[in-house]
PDB file of C-alpha atoms in Angstrom:
ATOM      1  CA  MET U1217      38.122 -60.594-217.740  1.00  0.00           C
ATOM      2  CA  LYS U1218      37.459 -64.331-217.704  1.00  0.00           C
ATOM      3  CA  LYS U1219      36.072 -66.463-214.912  1.00  0.00           C
ATOM      4  CA  ASN U1220      38.670 -68.579-213.178  1.00  0.00           C
ATOM      5  CA  GLU U1221      38.547 -72.339-213.650  1.00  0.00           C
ATOM      6  CA  GLN U1222      37.391 -72.991-210.100  1.00  0.00           C
ATOM      7  CA  LEU U1223      34.290 -70.845-210.613  1.00  0.00           C
ATOM      8  CA  ILE U1224      33.589 -72.424-214.012  1.00  0.00           C
ATOM      9  CA  ILE U1225      33.717 -75.906-212.491  1.00  0.00           C
ATOM     10  CA  LEU U1226      31.480 -74.971-209.569  1.00  0.00           C
ATOM     11  CA  GLU U1227      28.872 -73.380-211.837  1.00  0.00           C
ATOM     12  CA  LEU U1228      28.813 -76.485-214.043  1.00  0.00           C
ATOM     13  CA  MET U1229      28.594 -78.784-211.024  1.00  0.00           C
ATOM     14  CA  ASN U1230      25.668 -76.733-209.755  1.00  0.00           C
ATOM     15  CA  ARG U1231      23.857 -77.014-213.096  1.00  0.00           C
ATOM     16  CA  ARG U1232      24.328 -80.781-212.987  1.00  0.00           C
ATOM     17  CA  GLY U1233      23.049 -81.154-209.431  1.00  0.00           C
ATOM     18  CA  MET U1234      26.416 -81.949-207.846  1.00  0.00           C
ATOM     19  CA  ILE U1235      26.631 -79.253-205.150  1.00  0.00           C
ATOM     20  CA  LYS U1236      24.902 -79.323-201.781  1.00  0.00           C
ATOM     21  CA  ASP U1237      26.773 -76.510-200.018  1.00  0.00           C
ATOM     22  CA  LYS U1238      26.756 -73.556-202.414  1.00  0.00           C
ATOM     23  CA  SER U1239      28.569 -71.096-200.155  1.00  0.00           C
ATOM     24  CA  LEU U1240      31.884 -71.294-202.045  1.00  0.00           C
ATOM     25  CA  LEU U1241      30.111 -70.943-205.383  1.00  0.00           C
ATOM     26  CA  TYR U1242      28.287 -67.829-204.211  1.00  0.00           C
ATOM     27  CA  ARG U1243      31.468 -66.343-202.748  1.00  0.00           C
ATOM     28  CA  LEU U1244      33.492 -66.831-205.932  1.00  0.00           C
ATOM     29  CA  LYS U1245      30.651 -65.646-208.156  1.00  0.00           C
ATOM     30  CA  ASN U1246      30.144 -62.588-205.979  1.00  0.00           C
ATOM     31  CA  GLY U1247      33.861 -61.816-206.110  1.00  0.00           C
ATOM     32  CA  PHE U1248      33.957 -62.165-209.890  1.00  0.00           C
ATOM     33  CA  GLU U1249      30.973 -59.843-210.300  1.00  0.00           C
ATOM     34  CA  GLY U1250      32.637 -57.254-208.045  1.00  0.00           C
ATOM     35  CA  GLU U1251      35.883 -57.331-210.022  1.00  0.00           C
ATOM     36  CA  LEU U1252      33.969 -57.095-213.293  1.00  0.00           C
ATOM     37  CA  GLU U1253      32.086 -54.084-211.988  1.00  0.00           C
ATOM     38  CA  PHE U1254      35.331 -52.336-211.040  1.00  0.00           C
ATOM     39  CA  ILE U1255      36.697 -52.922-214.554  1.00  0.00           C
ATOM     40  CA  GLN U1256      33.516 -51.420-216.029  1.00  0.00           C
ATOM     41  CA  TRP U1257      33.759 -48.374-213.747  1.00  0.00           C
ATOM     42  CA  PHE U1258      37.404 -47.864-214.694  1.00  0.00           C
ATOM     43  CA  GLY U1259      36.593 -48.074-218.393  1.00  0.00           C
ATOM     44  CA  LYS U1260      33.793 -45.547-217.956  1.00  0.00           C
ATOM     45  CA  TYR U1261      35.484 -42.958-215.752  1.00  0.00           C
ATOM     46  CA  ASN U1262      39.204 -43.189-216.540  1.00  0.00           C
ATOM     47  CA  LYS U1263      40.032 -40.204-218.749  1.00  0.00           C
ATOM     48  CA  SER U1264      43.789 -40.117-218.148  1.00  0.00           C
ATOM     49  CA  HIS U1265      46.725 -42.179-219.447  1.00  0.00           C
ATOM     50  CA  TRP U1266      46.372 -45.013-216.936  1.00  0.00           C
ATOM     51  CA  THR U1267      46.103 -48.610-218.061  1.00  0.00           C
ATOM     52  CA  LEU U1268      44.586 -51.591-216.279  1.00  0.00           C
ATOM     53  CA  GLU U1269      46.100 -55.073-215.926  1.00  0.00           C
ATOM     54  CA  THR U1270      43.463 -57.492-214.628  1.00  0.00           C
ATOM     55  CA  ASP U1271      43.710 -60.819-212.849  1.00  0.00           C
ATOM     56  CA  TYR U1272      47.502 -60.912-212.775  1.00  0.00           C
ATOM     57  CA  TRP U1273      48.913 -64.249-211.601  1.00  0.00           C
ATOM     58  CA  PHE U1274      52.624 -64.170-210.938  1.00  0.00           C
ATOM     59  CA  ASP U1275      55.315 -66.235-209.278  1.00  0.00           C
ATOM     60  CA  MET U1276      57.844 -64.300-207.227  1.00  0.00           C
ATOM     61  CA  ASP U1277      58.950 -66.524-204.342  1.00  0.00           C
ATOM     62  CA  GLY U1278      55.498 -68.101-204.427  1.00  0.00           C
ATOM     63  CA  LEU U1279      52.306 -67.943-206.468  1.00  0.00           C
ATOM     64  CA  LYS U1280      50.205 -64.795-206.009  1.00  0.00           C
ATOM     65  CA  GLN U1281      47.182 -63.250-207.703  1.00  0.00           C
ATOM     66  CA  ILE U1282      46.341 -59.569-207.985  1.00  0.00           C
ATOM     67  CA  ASP U1283      42.825 -58.469-208.879  1.00  0.00           C
ATOM     68  CA  ASP U1284      43.916 -55.344-210.726  1.00  0.00           C
ATOM     69  CA  LEU U1285      47.033 -53.297-211.397  1.00  0.00           C
ATOM     70  CA  LEU U1286      46.580 -49.634-212.256  1.00  0.00           C
ATOM     71  CA  ILE U1287      49.630 -48.639-214.282  1.00  0.00           C
ATOM     72  CA  SER U1288      51.041 -45.287-215.370  1.00  0.00           C
ATOM     73  CA  SER U1289      54.508 -44.062-216.255  1.00  0.00           C
ATOM     74  CA  GLN U1290      54.946 -42.462-212.816  1.00  0.00           C
ATOM     75  CA  LYS U1291      52.874 -44.591-210.447  1.00  0.00           C
ATOM     76  CA  TRP U1292      51.293 -48.028-210.037  1.00  0.00           C
ATOM     77  CA  ILE U1293      48.443 -49.002-207.706  1.00  0.00           C
ATOM     78  CA  VAL U1294      47.899 -52.597-206.575  1.00  0.00           C
ATOM     79  CA  VAL U1295      44.136 -53.077-206.199  1.00  0.00           C
ATOM     80  CA  ASP U1296      42.099 -55.637-204.279  1.00  0.00           C
ATOM     81  CA  VAL U1297      38.344 -55.565-204.916  1.00  0.00           C
ATOM     82  CA  LYS U1298      36.038 -56.890-202.186  1.00  0.00           C
ATOM     83  CA  HIS U1299      32.374 -57.449-202.976  1.00  0.00           C
ATOM     84  CA  TYR U1300      31.163 -57.997-199.428  1.00  0.00           C
ATOM     85  CA  TRP U1301      27.575 -57.874-198.235  1.00  0.00           C
ATOM     86  CA  GLY U1302      27.019 -56.675-194.674  1.00  0.00           C
ATOM     87  CA  LYS U1303      29.476 -55.412-192.088  1.00  0.00           C
ATOM     88  CA  PHE U1304      33.234 -55.789-192.412  1.00  0.00           C
ATOM     89  CA  GLN U1305      35.411 -54.995-189.385  1.00  0.00           C
ATOM     90  CA  TYR U1306      39.187 -54.772-189.094  1.00  0.00           C
ATOM     91  CA  ILE U1307      40.034 -55.010-185.402  1.00  0.00           C
ATOM     92  CA  ASN U1308      43.488 -55.726-183.964  1.00  0.00           C
ATOM     93  CA  GLY U1309      44.606 -57.165-187.269  1.00  0.00           C
ATOM     94  CA  ASN U1310      41.574 -59.474-187.455  1.00  0.00           C
ATOM     95  CA  CYS U1311      39.117 -59.405-190.334  1.00  0.00           C
ATOM     96  CA  ILE U1312      35.522 -59.990-189.289  1.00  0.00           C
ATOM     97  CA  LEU U1313      32.655 -60.253-191.771  1.00  0.00           C
ATOM     98  CA  ASN U1314      29.125 -60.284-190.368  1.00  0.00           C
ATOM     99  CA  ASN U1315      30.471 -61.291-186.943  1.00  0.00           C
ATOM    100  CA  LYS U1316      32.494 -64.221-188.359  1.00  0.00           C
ATOM    101  CA  LEU U1317      36.280 -64.242-188.104  1.00  0.00           C
ATOM    102  CA  MET U1318      37.898 -64.555-191.516  1.00  0.00           C
ATOM    103  CA  LYS U1319      40.912 -66.783-192.068  1.00  0.00           C
ATOM    104  CA  THR U1320      42.921 -64.155-193.934  1.00  0.00           C
ATOM    105  CA  ASP U1321      44.079 -60.646-193.060  1.00  0.00           C
ATOM    106  CA  ILE U1322      43.135 -59.024-196.370  1.00  0.00           C
ATOM    107  CA  PHE U1323      45.214 -55.909-195.693  1.00  0.00           C
ATOM    108  CA  ASP U1324      48.318 -57.910-194.804  1.00  0.00           C
ATOM    109  CA  SER U1325      47.848 -60.024-197.937  1.00  0.00           C
ATOM    110  CA  LEU U1326      47.528 -56.888-200.079  1.00  0.00           C
ATOM    111  CA  GLU U1327      50.674 -55.391-198.531  1.00  0.00           C
ATOM    112  CA  THR U1328      52.621 -58.587-199.254  1.00  0.00           C
ATOM    113  CA  LYS U1329      51.615 -58.443-202.913  1.00  0.00           C
ATOM    114  CA  THR U1330      52.380 -54.716-203.064  1.00  0.00           C
ATOM    115  CA  LYS U1331      55.930 -55.292-201.799  1.00  0.00           C
ATOM    116  CA  LYS U1332      56.483 -57.882-204.515  1.00  0.00           C
ATOM    117  CA  ILE U1333      55.229 -55.486-207.192  1.00  0.00           C
ATOM    118  CA  ARG U1334      57.619 -52.844-205.843  1.00  0.00           C
ATOM    119  CA  ARG U1335      60.472 -55.277-206.502  1.00  0.00           C
ATOM    120  CA  LEU U1336      59.175 -55.860-210.023  1.00  0.00           C
ATOM    121  CA  VAL U1337      58.756 -52.154-210.735  1.00  0.00           C
ATOM    122  CA  ALA U1338      62.242 -51.326-209.420  1.00  0.00           C
ATOM    123  CA  ASP U1339      63.656 -53.263-212.386  1.00  0.00           C
ATOM    124  CA  ILE U1340      61.689 -51.028-214.762  1.00  0.00           C
ATOM    125  CA  ASN U1341      62.281 -47.615-213.222  1.00  0.00           C
ATOM    126  CA  SER U1342      63.263 -46.914-209.617  1.00  0.00           C
ATOM    127  CA  ASN U1343      61.387 -43.599-209.757  1.00  0.00           C
ATOM    128  CA  ILE U1344      57.973 -45.259-210.201  1.00  0.00           C
ATOM    129  CA  ARG U1345      55.968 -45.236-206.982  1.00  0.00           C
ATOM    130  CA  VAL U1346      53.815 -48.227-206.009  1.00  0.00           C
ATOM    131  CA  ASP U1347      50.793 -47.806-203.717  1.00  0.00           C
ATOM    132  CA  SER U1348      47.807 -50.023-202.923  1.00  0.00           C
ATOM    133  CA  ALA U1349      44.041 -49.670-202.637  1.00  0.00           C
ATOM    134  CA  MET U1350      41.387 -51.854-201.023  1.00  0.00           C
ATOM    135  CA  ILE U1351      38.092 -51.248-202.794  1.00  0.00           C
ATOM    136  CA  PHE U1352      34.863 -52.288-201.060  1.00  0.00           C
ATOM    137  CA  ILE U1353      32.530 -52.299-204.045  1.00  0.00           C
ATOM    138  CA  GLY U1354      29.525 -53.940-202.383  1.00  0.00           C
ATOM    139  CA  GLU U1355      26.415 -51.789-202.522  1.00  0.00           C
ATOM    140  CA  HIS U1356      25.357 -52.838-199.016  1.00  0.00           C
ATOM    141  CA  CYS U1357      28.740 -53.008-197.298  1.00  0.00           C
ATOM    142  CA  GLN U1358      29.716 -51.212-194.097  1.00  0.00           C
ATOM    143  CA  VAL U1359      33.363 -50.962-193.049  1.00  0.00           C
ATOM    144  CA  GLU U1360      34.689 -50.389-189.545  1.00  0.00           C
ATOM    145  CA  LEU U1361      38.449 -49.989-188.977  1.00  0.00           C
ATOM    146  CA  ASP U1362      40.246 -49.601-185.651  1.00  0.00           C
ATOM    147  CA  CYS U1363      43.425 -48.365-187.380  1.00  0.00           C
ATOM    148  CA  VAL U1364      44.569 -46.789-190.612  1.00  0.00           C
ATOM    149  CA  PRO U1365      45.706 -49.566-192.981  1.00  0.00           C
ATOM    150  CA  MET U1366      48.699 -49.107-195.256  1.00  0.00           C
ATOM    151  CA  ALA U1367      46.358 -49.375-198.258  1.00  0.00           C
ATOM    152  CA  GLN U1368      43.953 -46.656-199.334  1.00  0.00           C
ATOM    153  CA  VAL U1369      40.402 -47.705-198.472  1.00  0.00           C
ATOM    154  CA  VAL U1370      37.799 -46.863-201.109  1.00  0.00           C
ATOM    155  CA  MET U1371      34.068 -47.372-200.608  1.00  0.00           C
ATOM    156  CA  ARG U1372      31.606 -47.785-203.461  1.00  0.00           C
ATOM    157  CA  ASN U1373      30.331 -44.213-203.159  1.00  0.00           C
ATOM    158  CA  GLU U1374      33.956 -43.000-203.449  1.00  0.00           C
ATOM    159  CA  LEU U1375      34.926 -45.138-206.429  1.00  0.00           C
ATOM    160  CA  MET U1376      34.119 -42.647-209.191  1.00  0.00           C
ATOM    161  CA  SER U1377      36.117 -39.964-207.364  1.00  0.00           C
ATOM    162  CA  PHE U1378      38.988 -42.416-206.866  1.00  0.00           C
ATOM    163  CA  ILE U1379      39.167 -43.161-210.603  1.00  0.00           C
ATOM    164  CA  THR U1380      38.631 -39.605-211.871  1.00  0.00           C
ATOM    165  CA  GLY U1381      41.014 -38.310-209.197  1.00  0.00           C
ATOM    166  CA  LEU U1382      43.990 -40.400-210.284  1.00  0.00           C
ATOM    167  CA  GLU U1383      46.884 -38.007-210.694  1.00  0.00           C
ATOM    168  CA  TYR U1384      47.664 -36.933-214.234  1.00  0.00           C
ATOM    169  CA  ALA U1385      49.871 -39.410-216.067  1.00  0.00           C
ATOM    170  CA  ASN U1386      51.897 -38.697-219.176  1.00  0.00           C
ATOM    171  CA  PRO U1387      51.239 -40.893-222.210  1.00  0.00           C
ATOM    172  CA  MET U1388      53.318 -44.060-222.085  1.00  0.00           C
ATOM    173  CA  THR U1389      56.179 -44.232-224.572  1.00  0.00           C
ATOM    174  CA  ASP U1390      56.402 -47.323-226.774  1.00  0.00           C
ATOM    175  CA  TRP U1391      59.724 -48.158-225.128  1.00  0.00           C
ATOM    176  CA  MET U1392      58.233 -48.006-221.624  1.00  0.00           C
ATOM    177  CA  THR U1393      55.183 -50.024-222.672  1.00  0.00           C
ATOM    178  CA  ARG U1394      57.374 -52.810-224.054  1.00  0.00           C
ATOM    179  CA  LYS U1395      59.525 -52.813-220.927  1.00  0.00           C
ATOM    180  CA  ILE U1396      56.480 -53.091-218.636  1.00  0.00           C
ATOM    181  CA  VAL U1397      54.926 -55.882-220.729  1.00  0.00           C
ATOM    182  CA  ASP U1398      58.203 -57.814-220.763  1.00  0.00           C
ATOM    183  CA  LYS U1399      58.653 -57.467-217.003  1.00  0.00           C
ATOM    184  CA  LEU U1400      55.057 -58.513-216.223  1.00  0.00           C
ATOM    185  CA  ASN U1401      55.432 -61.511-218.522  1.00  0.00           C
ATOM    186  CA  GLU U1402      58.719 -62.476-216.888  1.00  0.00           C
ATOM    187  CA  TYR U1403      56.860 -63.290-213.663  1.00  0.00           C
ATOM    188  CA  ARG U1404      53.467 -64.129-215.152  1.00  0.00           C
ATOM    189  CA  THR U1405      52.211 -67.674-214.591  1.00  0.00           C
ATOM    190  CA  LYS U1406      49.071 -69.735-214.936  1.00  0.00           C
ATOM    191  CA  GLU U1407      46.358 -69.421-212.317  1.00  0.00           C
ATOM    192  CA  ARG U1408      46.324 -71.842-209.408  1.00  0.00           C
ATOM    193  CA  PRO U1409      44.820 -75.193-210.491  1.00  0.00           C
ATOM    194  CA  PRO U1410      41.297 -75.806-209.167  1.00  0.00           C
ATOM    195  CA  ASP U1411      40.992 -77.937-206.048  1.00  0.00           C
ATOM    196  CA  ILE U1412      37.409 -78.961-206.795  1.00  0.00           C
ATOM    197  CA  ALA U1413      36.522 -81.386-209.600  1.00  0.00           C
ATOM    198  CA  LEU U1414      34.652 -84.662-210.026  1.00  0.00           C
ATOM    199  CA  ALA U1415      36.034 -88.199-210.152  1.00  0.00           C
ATOM    200  CA  PRO U1416      34.982 -90.577-212.994  1.00  0.00           C
ATOM    201  CA  GLU U1417      32.859 -92.711-210.691  1.00  0.00           C
ATOM    202  CA  GLN U1418      30.616 -89.684-210.131  1.00  0.00           C
ATOM    203  CA  PHE U1419      29.575 -89.507-213.790  1.00  0.00           C
ATOM    204  CA  SER U1420      26.425 -91.544-213.137  1.00  0.00           C
ATOM    205  CA  GLU U1421      25.254 -88.965-210.561  1.00  0.00           C
ATOM    206  CA  LEU U1422      25.171 -86.060-213.030  1.00  0.00           C
ATOM    207  CA  LEU U1423      21.867 -84.645-214.212  1.00  0.00           C
ATOM    208  CA  LYS U1424      21.845 -85.496-217.907  1.00  0.00           C
ATOM    209  CA  GLY U1425      20.422 -83.631-220.864  1.00  0.00           C
ATOM    210  CA  ILE U1426      21.182 -80.731-223.192  1.00  0.00           C
ATOM    211  CA  GLN U1427      21.246 -77.342-221.498  1.00  0.00           C
ATOM    212  CA  LEU U1428      21.109 -74.472-223.963  1.00  0.00           C
ATOM    213  CA  ASP U1429      23.792 -71.814-223.887  1.00  0.00           C
ATOM    214  CA  GLY U1430      22.843 -68.552-222.194  1.00  0.00           C
ATOM    215  CA  CYS U1431      19.297 -69.358-221.109  1.00  0.00           C
ATOM    216  CA  GLY U1432      20.100 -72.795-219.617  1.00  0.00           C
ATOM    217  CA  HIS U1433      16.685 -74.179-220.562  1.00  0.00           C
ATOM    218  CA  ASN U1434      16.227 -77.789-221.654  1.00  0.00           C
ATOM    219  CA  ASP U1435      12.868 -77.562-223.439  1.00  0.00           C
ATOM    220  CA  PHE U1436      13.704 -77.299-227.128  1.00  0.00           C
ATOM    221  CA  SER U1437      12.895 -78.423-230.653  1.00  0.00           C
ATOM    222  CA  THR U1438      15.355 -79.634-233.297  1.00  0.00           C
ATOM    223  CA  ASP U1439      15.684 -79.643-237.061  1.00  0.00           C
ATOM    224  CA  ASN U1440      18.548 -80.815-239.278  1.00  0.00           C
ATOM    225  CA  ARG U1441      21.077 -78.285-237.937  1.00  0.00           C
ATOM    226  CA  TRP U1442      19.575 -76.229-235.125  1.00  0.00           C
ATOM    227  CA  ILE U1443      18.296 -76.612-231.602  1.00  0.00           C
ATOM    228  CA  THR U1444      15.726 -73.954-230.703  1.00  0.00           C
ATOM    229  CA  CYS U1445      14.591 -73.147-227.166  1.00  0.00           C
ATOM    230  CA  LYS U1446      10.809 -73.307-226.826  1.00  0.00           C
ATOM    231  CA  VAL U1447      10.916 -70.853-223.919  1.00  0.00           C
ATOM    232  CA  CYS U1448      12.984 -67.924-225.213  1.00  0.00           C
ATOM    233  CA  GLY U1449      13.705 -68.765-228.848  1.00  0.00           C
ATOM    234  CA  THR U1450      17.478 -69.088-228.414  1.00  0.00           C
ATOM    235  CA  LYS U1451      19.008 -71.000-231.341  1.00  0.00           C
ATOM    236  CA  GLU U1452      22.227 -72.999-231.361  1.00  0.00           C
ATOM    237  CA  THR U1453      23.786 -75.284-233.970  1.00  0.00           C
ATOM    238  CA  PHE U1454      24.388 -78.977-233.302  1.00  0.00           C
ATOM    239  CA  LYS U1455      28.133 -78.362-233.676  1.00  0.00           C
ATOM    240  CA  SER U1456      28.099 -75.643-231.014  1.00  0.00           C
ATOM    241  CA  VAL U1457      26.016 -77.762-228.632  1.00  0.00           C
ATOM    242  CA  VAL U1458      28.251 -80.814-228.976  1.00  0.00           C
ATOM    243  CA  SER U1459      31.452 -78.770-228.567  1.00  0.00           C
ATOM    244  CA  ARG U1460      30.124 -76.957-225.524  1.00  0.00           C
ATOM    245  CA  HIS U1461      29.091 -80.155-223.755  1.00  0.00           C
ATOM    246  CA  ALA U1462      32.478 -81.722-224.474  1.00  0.00           C
ATOM    247  CA  ILE U1463      34.164 -78.691-222.900  1.00  0.00           C
ATOM    248  CA  GLU U1464      31.743 -78.892-219.967  1.00  0.00           C
ATOM    249  CA  LEU U1465      32.680 -82.539-219.431  1.00  0.00           C
ATOM    250  CA  SER U1466      36.387 -81.686-219.494  1.00  0.00           C
ATOM    251  CA  TYR U1467      35.897 -79.091-216.752  1.00  0.00           C
ATOM    252  CA  LEU U1468      33.663 -81.246-214.576  1.00  0.00           C
ATOM    253  CA  PHE U1469      36.310 -83.988-214.616  1.00  0.00           C
ATOM    254  CA  TYR U1470      39.239 -81.580-214.768  1.00  0.00           C
ATOM    255  CA  TYR U1471      41.936 -84.065-213.803  1.00  0.00           C
ATOM    256  CA  TYR U1472      40.619 -86.924-215.959  1.00  0.00           C
ATOM    257  CA  PRO U1473      40.903 -85.780-219.611  1.00  0.00           C
ATOM    258  CA  LYS U1474      40.316 -89.280-220.966  1.00  0.00           C
ATOM    259  CA  ILE U1475      36.670 -89.047-219.918  1.00  0.00           C
ATOM    260  CA  VAL U1476      35.868 -86.896-222.970  1.00  0.00           C
ATOM    261  CA  THR U1477      34.716 -89.685-225.303  1.00  0.00           C
ATOM    262  CA  THR U1478      31.895 -89.887-227.806  1.00  0.00           C
ATOM    263  CA  LYS U1479      30.006 -92.213-225.473  1.00  0.00           C
ATOM    264  CA  ASN U1480      30.285 -89.908-222.453  1.00  0.00           C
ATOM    265  CA  VAL U1481      29.465 -86.679-224.310  1.00  0.00           C
ATOM    266  CA  HIS U1482      26.438 -88.424-225.831  1.00  0.00           C
ATOM    267  CA  ALA U1483      25.379 -89.610-222.369  1.00  0.00           C
ATOM    268  CA  LEU U1484      25.889 -86.175-220.776  1.00  0.00           C
ATOM    269  CA  MET U1485      23.570 -84.747-223.435  1.00  0.00           C
ATOM    270  CA  GLY U1486      20.938 -87.312-222.439  1.00  0.00           C
ATOM    271  CA  GLY U1487      21.069 -89.059-225.804  1.00  0.00           C
ATOM    272  CA  GLN U1488      19.097 -86.175-227.294  1.00  0.00           C
ATOM    273  CA  ILE U1489      21.385 -86.024-230.334  1.00  0.00           C
ATOM    274  CA  THR U1490      22.451 -89.230-232.075  1.00  0.00           C
ATOM    275  CA  LYS U1491      25.826 -90.710-231.185  1.00  0.00           C
ATOM    276  CA  ARG U1492      26.880 -90.507-234.829  1.00  0.00           C
ATOM    277  CA  THR U1493      26.207 -86.753-234.885  1.00  0.00           C
ATOM    278  CA  VAL U1494      28.091 -86.274-231.611  1.00  0.00           C
ATOM    279  CA  GLN U1495      31.089 -88.178-232.977  1.00  0.00           C
ATOM    280  CA  LYS U1496      31.040 -86.212-236.245  1.00  0.00           C
ATOM    281  CA  TYR U1497      31.340 -82.838-234.558  1.00  0.00           C
ATOM    282  CA  LEU U1498      33.805 -83.985-231.905  1.00  0.00           C
ATOM    283  CA  LYS U1499      36.150 -85.146-234.671  1.00  0.00           C
ATOM    284  CA  GLU U1500      35.721 -81.824-236.484  1.00  0.00           C
ATOM    285  CA  GLU U1501      36.399 -79.682-233.439  1.00  0.00           C
ATOM    286  CA  PHE U1502      38.957 -81.543-231.323  1.00  0.00           C
ATOM    287  CA  LYS U1503      42.111 -83.605-231.636  1.00  0.00           C
ATOM    288  CA  VAL U1504      41.576 -87.359-231.306  1.00  0.00           C
ATOM    289  CA  VAL U1505      44.004 -89.049-228.904  1.00  0.00           C
ATOM    290  CA  GLY U1506      44.429 -92.830-228.982  1.00  0.00           C
ATOM    291  CA  MET U1507      42.899 -95.467-231.221  1.00  0.00           C
ATOM    292  CA  ARG U1508      39.399 -96.857-231.724  1.00  0.00           C
ATOM    293  CA  LYS U1509      37.501 -97.750-228.542  1.00  0.00           C
ATOM    294  CA  ASN U1510      40.174 -96.269-226.290  1.00  0.00           C
ATOM    295  CA  CYS U1511      40.319 -92.873-227.977  1.00  0.00           C
ATOM    296  CA  TYR U1512      39.285 -89.609-226.374  1.00  0.00           C
ATOM    297  CA  TYR U1513      39.238 -85.932-227.407  1.00  0.00           C
ATOM    298  CA  LYS U1514      41.743 -83.342-226.280  1.00  0.00           C
ATOM    299  CA  VAL U1515      39.526 -80.403-225.398  1.00  0.00           C
ATOM    300  CA  ARG U1516      41.715 -78.128-223.254  1.00  0.00           C
TER     301      ARG U1516
END
């Protein structure tokens, strides 16, 4: 499972000193970690013929995203994973997290998506049943409900039992597999475009300098081909460093692709690699758009 573009942009903005209120970053990062943990649990404890479709974006009378789809030949389960910390309450149709009213009814949203998947599944086989599950995977999450939601509610300490207790499913035939893939792809669409990105005039505000992949440190030594972190020993080639910073620039200024120039990548890296070297590897790795001084690199 990959991080969505919004989270990627926020993490890069944070590294470059461009975020004051980090609440959205923490919320998206926490959600991603929760979904990743569910995928790991499913891979570890699923011993039956169920498959998992993750991060499914689809357009059926409007754009929707489903965290996970558990799929078998007889039954599907639409899954929402919530990685909350603290106390979640569902009272009179209101969702309250740590005494703060949430904007969305998460159970109503899940039911809406489940109904759409039922329509999709009906075109595959009308005998396949579609249910839903709300999984609270947070280690320190309490849940209080004043009614019984339409979705199955699964707490972290029940998750292993939920996965191992999935009813037996027959192996999927090749014909059924192809039909399911084709139907999912019929409605599949790209994720919602990010609504947070920088404008070109903000380039001067970025913290500049090479940040090594993985460790994120900026104290390093160089030789003819390699950059080596003095803190942890991480090594990375010049080509990899240049490519990665070009991609970083394209995400930071998501809606301004022309900003990815030799000059700007060189500046983002704090001038710590020569402009000629930056240009060399940009030309090797990416398509050049335009001519001479007005050219830029198509990164995404």
